[in-house]
Amino acid sequence: MGHGKFNRRDFLRLSALTAAGSILAACSEPETKVVKETVEVEITREVEKEVTVKETVVVAASPETAELTYMGWGAGPEEDAILAGIEKFQEETPGVTVQWMHNASNKHLDKLLSMVAAGTPPDTAFISTGVYTRFAEEGVLLDVTEMLHGDPVLGMEGYFIPQEYERSVYKGSWYGIGFCALAGHFYYNGALFEEAGIDPPSNDPAEAWDWDHFLEVATLLTVDANGKHPGEDGFDSDNIKRWGVNYGRWGIPGHGAVFANDGKIINKQTGLLELDQPAAVEAIQRVADLSLVHHVMPESAVMEELGMGTSQMLETGVLAMTVDGQWALSYLNQLNIPLGTGVAPKMVKPACDITTPFQGILAGTKYPEVAWKWLRFLAGPWYQRQLCSIGLWLPNQTSLLTENGVKNWITPGIHPDGYEKIASEYVMKYGRNIYMPPGYQEALQQYITPALDSVWNGNKSAAQVLGPAVESANQILEENKS
Amino acid sequence: MTNRWIRRLVPSRQTRIGYAFISPFILGFILWLLIPMLVSVWLVTREWDLITPPRFAGLANIQRLARDPMFFQSLKVTAYYACVSVPLSMTIAFLAALLMNSKVPGINVFRTIYYMPSIVPAVAVAVMWSWILNTQFGLLNHFLQSLAGVKIRWLQDPKWAMPALMLMSFWSFGTTMVIYLAGLQGIPNVYYEAAEMDGAGRLSKLRHVTIPLMSPQIFFTLIMGIIGSFQTFTAGYLMTGGGPENATLFYVLYLYRNGFRFFKMGYAATLAWVLFFVILGLTAMVFRGVGRRVYYAAD
């Protein structure tokens, strides 16, 4: 080796310098430019008289060019719709870009908490229902009350369904806006109903099945390997060829069952659980008995956790109907069966749980006004239409629930005939929220979930376990009250 | 004179080069292990919900341990898992290693096949075993029903959920098997020849030659098995969520929940240090009890 030759030592020195330079460049903050401009936006809205009014509203220009970060979850059609929304917003708001930060849904909260703890929160994010009140209480979320009330569209009286005002307002202020409305309802294989000569469930809550009729239908549709139905001599519960129903044991469907028996999950005034009250106890036991006593539902809770069992079971005829969240329509509509929908069965009255996560602005954002523009876009008609039209969401905006409004998002081929009644009747008139105060997740995971496990497994009855479980869970809720 | 002192303080060129090479590790150790450990000690005396600054809490987190039923439940569940799965998986790995030590054609293929499960990612293992253990449609219940006419609610019955997870853990015995295989191949043949000359049969050779000379590997895998089993997380997190009825509420899963679900990072840090001392205590006990019986051929 001599002078002027590029030897191994030179190579190592150059590599180290390049690596160090790259690390330094990656750690530097991006520049921001300041640009002022005025943007005119045309807004179309339908009022109660179904008269289309076009208004031109001058929206205050963003004072600067900004790159917003937006963190959330979603895959397949949901993520495609989010990305399309970002593109549309960026077209309407020159100078502002939105960087989408995707997480797996079960990792989202961990990531968000870590970023908040590190002092580098995203500008906007999905805020899970279970942490909304805690984040609001601790000042993690930006109070958007004034911006919302001053908004020419979102601030209109009756823009949202009443349940939205109830859940988004915490101690008198708005800290986020709910995505949409959710609802648990029937999905069924129409061919099996036709074959059995049974009328399927209706999308109209006025025609909701009562629990006894639902049980009767589920029994008729459940068949063992010998063609016997539950209750008949020789019925073999270990060899069932087709189950009548899969009823989500907890979450949106299970909560809906408690509401359908006029029960409560939690009292918003006291902030304490009321799952030990007779109505809730009875509802939970009825759902458990679908598999334990009546043998019309598969025992395996693992099917639900895996999340893919229901589709396959419906398509292959192993399952006749299921009660699941409305988001399932976004993938169940692709099944090769005549898919139908209907409102979930009532016990005392029709009811559904419409609790949904929120879109929120983190208080640490450097661009609160720009972030508000993004939030109002997400809560606006265009964005909601996109996600409702793919079968993922139900509207929480009244303009999309009028007779003409539903035509903007009902999609033939995705939404079965009559589906608009799920939104305009079922959700509007019978949808209920669950208030989740600070400590709710802990109370549920520590005491309620293990107690419910013993009910679903048939080891104990709901009446035996829910009393002590709720008492212990309420201690956690009391500790978290501040 | 001064130059000599300066020369003593300044490390030699070779020493400097050595430190330069290990500096990435030292930096990583300080940034991602030492500093977090010191911070976690500090957090034991703090209440921290990750979203507001930590507040001084004195000994509240330690006092909370005594009245937390889930702390005792998670410790009991994890100890049960460790006490059963560690000896059994070591036994399975040892027997497999004895088989893999045979001189048969194509033995390398068998060694590869038996090793491969241990390199499958944990999430894939969890999803696959969720199906195998499925009450209605799982492979395991299909065989049980054909052979014995029984169906076990593996992941739904609190009595069977933990045995189900133990069964899953046995499947990944490959790494331990390879360690034992290396140990078996290091045993000089002269010992077996001497034993044969004394009339020892197969079992005698196993008991008096193989196992004593394998004692360093067995000791090592026992220690590592105890440390690893007390830190089990993935199976409980992905497959059972700690249920049913907290029957699979592993200690680290409970620790994680306190930190990231219940907004109690200070209490989670306390749990972490309790785990550290539990594992340290068990390791010390094993060293004292079993360590003296380990035979090192070089001695």
CSV table of C-alpha atoms in Angstrom, one decimal, chain B residues 68-299:
chain,number,residue,atom,x,y,z
B,68,ASP,CA,-53.1,-5.8,44.8
B,69,PRO,CA,-54.7,-9.2,44.2
B,70,MET,CA,-53.7,-9.2,40.5
B,71,PHE,CA,-50.0,-8.9,41.6
B,72,PHE,CA,-50.3,-12.2,43.5
B,73,GLN,CA,-52.4,-13.8,40.8
B,74,SER,CA,-49.8,-12.9,38.0
B,75,LEU,CA,-46.9,-14.1,40.2
B,76,LYS,CA,-48.7,-17.4,40.9
B,77,VAL,CA,-49.6,-17.9,37.2
B,78,THR,CA,-46.0,-17.2,36.1
B,79,ALA,CA,-44.5,-19.4,38.7
B,80,TYR,CA,-46.8,-22.2,37.7
B,81,TYR,CA,-45.8,-21.8,34.1
B,82,ALA,CA,-42.1,-21.7,35.0
B,83,CYS,CA,-42.2,-24.7,37.4
B,84,VAL,CA,-43.8,-27.0,34.8
B,85,SER,CA,-42.7,-25.8,31.4
B,86,VAL,CA,-39.0,-25.4,32.1
B,87,PRO,CA,-38.2,-28.9,33.3
B,88,LEU,CA,-40.5,-30.5,30.7
B,89,SER,CA,-39.1,-28.5,27.8
B,90,MET,CA,-35.6,-29.3,29.0
B,91,THR,CA,-36.5,-33.0,29.1
B,92,ILE,CA,-38.0,-32.9,25.6
B,93,ALA,CA,-35.0,-31.0,24.2
B,94,PHE,CA,-32.6,-33.5,25.9
B,95,LEU,CA,-34.4,-36.5,24.5
B,96,ALA,CA,-34.5,-34.9,21.0
B,97,ALA,CA,-30.8,-34.2,21.3
B,98,LEU,CA,-30.1,-37.8,22.1
B,99,LEU,CA,-32.0,-38.8,19.0
B,100,MET,CA,-30.3,-36.2,16.9
B,101,ASN,CA,-26.9,-37.5,18.1
B,102,SER,CA,-27.5,-40.7,16.2
B,103,LYS,CA,-25.3,-41.6,13.3
B,104,VAL,CA,-28.0,-42.2,10.7
B,105,PRO,CA,-28.0,-41.1,7.1
B,106,GLY,CA,-29.8,-37.7,6.6
B,107,ILE,CA,-29.6,-36.8,10.3
B,108,ASN,CA,-28.8,-33.2,9.4
B,109,VAL,CA,-32.2,-33.0,7.7
B,110,PHE,CA,-33.9,-34.1,10.9
B,111,ARG,CA,-31.8,-31.6,12.9
B,112,THR,CA,-32.9,-28.8,10.7
B,113,ILE,CA,-36.6,-29.9,10.9
B,114,TYR,CA,-36.5,-30.0,14.6
B,115,TYR,CA,-34.7,-26.7,14.9
B,116,MET,CA,-37.0,-24.7,12.5
B,117,PRO,CA,-40.0,-24.1,14.9
B,118,SER,CA,-37.7,-22.2,17.2
B,119,ILE,CA,-37.0,-19.5,14.5
B,120,VAL,CA,-40.7,-19.0,13.6
B,121,PRO,CA,-41.8,-15.5,14.7
B,122,ALA,CA,-43.7,-15.4,18.0
B,123,VAL,CA,-46.8,-13.8,16.4
B,124,ALA,CA,-47.0,-16.5,13.7
B,125,VAL,CA,-46.7,-19.2,16.4
B,126,ALA,CA,-49.4,-17.7,18.4
B,127,VAL,CA,-51.9,-17.4,15.5
B,128,MET,CA,-51.1,-21.0,14.3
B,129,TRP,CA,-51.6,-22.5,17.8
B,130,SER,CA,-54.8,-20.5,18.3
B,131,TRP,CA,-56.2,-22.6,15.4
B,132,ILE,CA,-54.6,-25.8,16.6
B,133,LEU,CA,-56.1,-25.3,20.0
B,134,ASN,CA,-59.5,-24.1,18.8
B,135,THR,CA,-62.3,-26.0,20.7
B,136,GLN,CA,-64.6,-26.4,17.7
B,137,PHE,CA,-62.3,-26.8,14.7
B,138,GLY,CA,-58.8,-27.3,16.1
B,139,LEU,CA,-56.5,-30.1,15.0
B,140,LEU,CA,-55.7,-31.1,18.6
B,141,ASN,CA,-59.3,-31.7,19.5
B,142,HIS,CA,-59.9,-33.4,16.3
B,143,PHE,CA,-57.3,-36.0,17.2
B,144,LEU,CA,-58.5,-36.2,20.8
B,145,GLN,CA,-62.0,-36.8,19.8
B,146,SER,CA,-61.0,-39.5,17.3
B,147,LEU,CA,-58.8,-41.3,19.8
B,148,ALA,CA,-60.5,-40.8,23.1
B,149,GLY,CA,-63.8,-39.2,22.3
B,150,VAL,CA,-63.0,-36.1,24.3
B,151,LYS,CA,-63.0,-32.4,23.4
B,152,ILE,CA,-61.1,-30.0,25.6
B,153,ARG,CA,-61.9,-26.3,25.7
B,154,TRP,CA,-58.2,-25.4,25.6
B,155,LEU,CA,-58.2,-21.7,25.6
B,156,GLN,CA,-61.6,-21.1,27.2
B,157,ASP,CA,-61.3,-23.3,30.3
B,158,PRO,CA,-59.3,-21.7,33.1
B,159,LYS,CA,-58.0,-25.2,34.0
B,160,TRP,CA,-56.6,-26.0,30.6
B,161,ALA,CA,-55.6,-22.6,29.3
B,162,MET,CA,-52.2,-22.6,30.9
B,163,PRO,CA,-51.4,-26.2,29.9
B,164,ALA,CA,-52.3,-25.2,26.4
B,165,LEU,CA,-49.7,-22.4,26.5
B,166,MET,CA,-47.1,-24.8,28.0
B,167,LEU,CA,-47.8,-27.2,25.1
B,168,MET,CA,-47.2,-24.4,22.7
B,169,SER,CA,-43.9,-23.5,24.4
B,170,PHE,CA,-42.6,-27.1,24.0
B,171,TRP,CA,-42.8,-26.8,20.3
B,172,SER,CA,-39.9,-24.4,20.2
B,173,PHE,CA,-37.4,-26.6,21.9
B,174,GLY,CA,-34.9,-26.4,19.0
B,175,THR,CA,-32.5,-23.9,20.5
B,176,THR,CA,-32.1,-25.9,23.7
B,177,MET,CA,-31.8,-29.1,21.7
B,178,VAL,CA,-28.9,-27.6,19.7
B,179,ILE,CA,-27.1,-26.6,22.9
B,180,TYR,CA,-27.5,-30.2,24.2
B,181,LEU,CA,-26.4,-31.7,20.9
B,182,ALA,CA,-23.2,-29.7,21.0
B,183,GLY,CA,-22.7,-30.9,24.6
B,184,LEU,CA,-23.3,-34.5,23.6
B,185,GLN,CA,-20.8,-34.3,20.8
B,186,GLY,CA,-18.2,-33.0,23.1
B,187,ILE,CA,-18.3,-36.1,25.4
B,188,PRO,CA,-15.2,-38.1,24.7
B,189,ASN,CA,-15.9,-41.7,23.6
B,190,VAL,CA,-13.4,-43.1,26.1
B,191,TYR,CA,-15.9,-42.7,28.9
B,192,TYR,CA,-18.5,-44.8,27.1
B,193,GLU,CA,-15.9,-47.4,26.3
B,194,ALA,CA,-14.8,-47.5,29.9
B,195,ALA,CA,-18.4,-47.9,31.1
B,196,GLU,CA,-19.1,-50.7,28.6
B,197,MET,CA,-16.1,-52.5,29.8
B,198,ASP,CA,-17.6,-52.3,33.3
B,199,GLY,CA,-20.8,-53.8,32.0
B,200,ALA,CA,-22.9,-50.7,31.8
B,201,GLY,CA,-26.1,-50.8,29.8
B,202,ARG,CA,-27.7,-47.9,27.9
B,203,LEU,CA,-29.6,-46.5,30.8
B,204,SER,CA,-26.5,-46.8,33.1
B,205,LYS,CA,-24.4,-45.0,30.5
B,206,LEU,CA,-27.0,-42.2,30.3
B,207,ARG,CA,-27.2,-41.9,34.0
B,208,HIS,CA,-23.5,-42.2,35.0
B,209,VAL,CA,-21.8,-40.8,31.9
B,210,THR,CA,-24.0,-38.6,29.7
B,211,ILE,CA,-25.9,-36.6,32.2
B,212,PRO,CA,-23.0,-35.8,34.5
B,213,LEU,CA,-20.9,-34.7,31.6
B,214,MET,CA,-23.8,-32.7,30.2
B,215,SER,CA,-24.3,-31.0,33.6
B,216,PRO,CA,-22.8,-27.6,32.5
B,217,GLN,CA,-25.3,-27.4,29.5
B,218,ILE,CA,-28.2,-28.6,31.7
B,219,PHE,CA,-27.3,-26.0,34.3
B,220,PHE,CA,-27.0,-23.2,31.7
B,221,THR,CA,-30.4,-24.1,30.1
B,222,LEU,CA,-32.0,-24.3,33.5
B,223,ILE,CA,-30.9,-20.8,34.5
B,224,MET,CA,-31.8,-19.4,31.1
B,225,GLY,CA,-35.1,-21.2,31.1
B,226,ILE,CA,-36.1,-19.8,34.5
B,227,ILE,CA,-35.1,-16.3,33.4
B,228,GLY,CA,-37.0,-16.6,30.1
B,229,SER,CA,-40.1,-18.2,31.5
B,230,PHE,CA,-40.6,-15.5,34.1
B,231,GLN,CA,-40.6,-13.0,31.3
B,232,THR,CA,-43.2,-14.7,29.1
B,233,PHE,CA,-45.5,-12.1,27.4
B,234,THR,CA,-46.4,-12.8,23.8
B,235,ALA,CA,-48.5,-15.9,24.3
B,236,GLY,CA,-50.7,-14.3,27.0
B,237,TYR,CA,-50.9,-11.0,25.1
B,238,LEU,CA,-51.8,-12.5,21.7
B,239,MET,CA,-53.8,-15.6,22.5
B,240,THR,CA,-55.7,-15.2,25.7
B,241,GLY,CA,-55.4,-11.6,26.8
B,242,GLY,CA,-54.6,-12.9,30.2
B,243,GLY,CA,-57.8,-14.9,30.4
B,244,PRO,CA,-59.9,-16.8,30.8
B,245,GLU,CA,-60.6,-15.5,34.4
B,246,ASN,CA,-56.9,-14.4,34.7
B,247,ALA,CA,-55.7,-18.0,34.4
B,248,THR,CA,-52.9,-16.8,31.9
B,249,LEU,CA,-52.2,-13.4,33.4
B,250,PHE,CA,-48.5,-13.5,33.0
B,251,TYR,CA,-46.5,-11.2,35.2
B,252,VAL,CA,-45.0,-9.2,32.4
B,253,LEU,CA,-48.4,-8.9,30.7
B,254,TYR,CA,-49.7,-7.4,33.9
B,255,LEU,CA,-46.7,-5.1,34.2
B,256,TYR,CA,-47.3,-3.9,30.6
B,257,ARG,CA,-51.0,-3.3,31.3
B,258,ASN,CA,-50.2,-1.2,34.3
B,259,GLY,CA,-47.7,0.9,32.3
B,260,PHE,CA,-49.6,1.3,29.0
B,261,ARG,CA,-53.3,0.7,29.7
B,262,PHE,CA,-53.9,1.7,33.3
B,263,PHE,CA,-51.5,4.8,33.1
B,264,LYS,CA,-49.5,3.6,36.1
B,265,MET,CA,-45.9,3.7,34.9
B,266,GLY,CA,-44.5,4.1,38.4
B,267,TYR,CA,-46.3,1.0,39.6
B,268,ALA,CA,-45.2,-0.8,36.5
B,269,ALA,CA,-41.6,0.1,37.3
B,270,THR,CA,-42.1,-1.3,40.8
B,271,LEU,CA,-43.4,-4.5,39.4
B,272,ALA,CA,-40.4,-4.7,37.1
B,273,TRP,CA,-38.0,-4.4,40.0
B,274,VAL,CA,-39.9,-7.0,42.0
B,275,LEU,CA,-39.5,-9.4,39.0
B,276,PHE,CA,-35.8,-8.6,38.9
B,277,PHE,CA,-35.3,-9.6,42.5
B,278,VAL,CA,-37.5,-12.7,42.2
B,279,ILE,CA,-35.4,-13.9,39.2
B,280,LEU,CA,-32.2,-13.0,41.0
B,281,GLY,CA,-33.3,-14.9,44.1
B,282,LEU,CA,-34.3,-18.0,42.1
B,283,THR,CA,-31.0,-17.9,40.1
B,284,ALA,CA,-29.0,-17.6,43.3
B,285,MET,CA,-30.9,-20.6,44.8
B,286,VAL,CA,-30.2,-22.7,41.7
B,287,PHE,CA,-26.5,-21.7,41.8
B,288,ARG,CA,-26.3,-22.8,45.4
B,289,GLY,CA,-28.4,-25.9,45.2
B,290,VAL,CA,-27.5,-27.3,41.8
B,291,GLY,CA,-24.4,-25.3,40.8
B,292,ARG,CA,-22.1,-27.4,43.1
B,293,ARG,CA,-23.1,-30.6,41.4
B,294,VAL,CA,-22.0,-29.4,38.0
B,295,TYR,CA,-19.1,-31.2,36.6
B,296,TYR,CA,-16.7,-29.3,34.5
B,297,ALA,CA,-14.3,-31.5,32.6
B,298,ALA,CA,-11.5,-29.0,32.8
B,299,ASP,CA,-11.5,-29.3,36.6
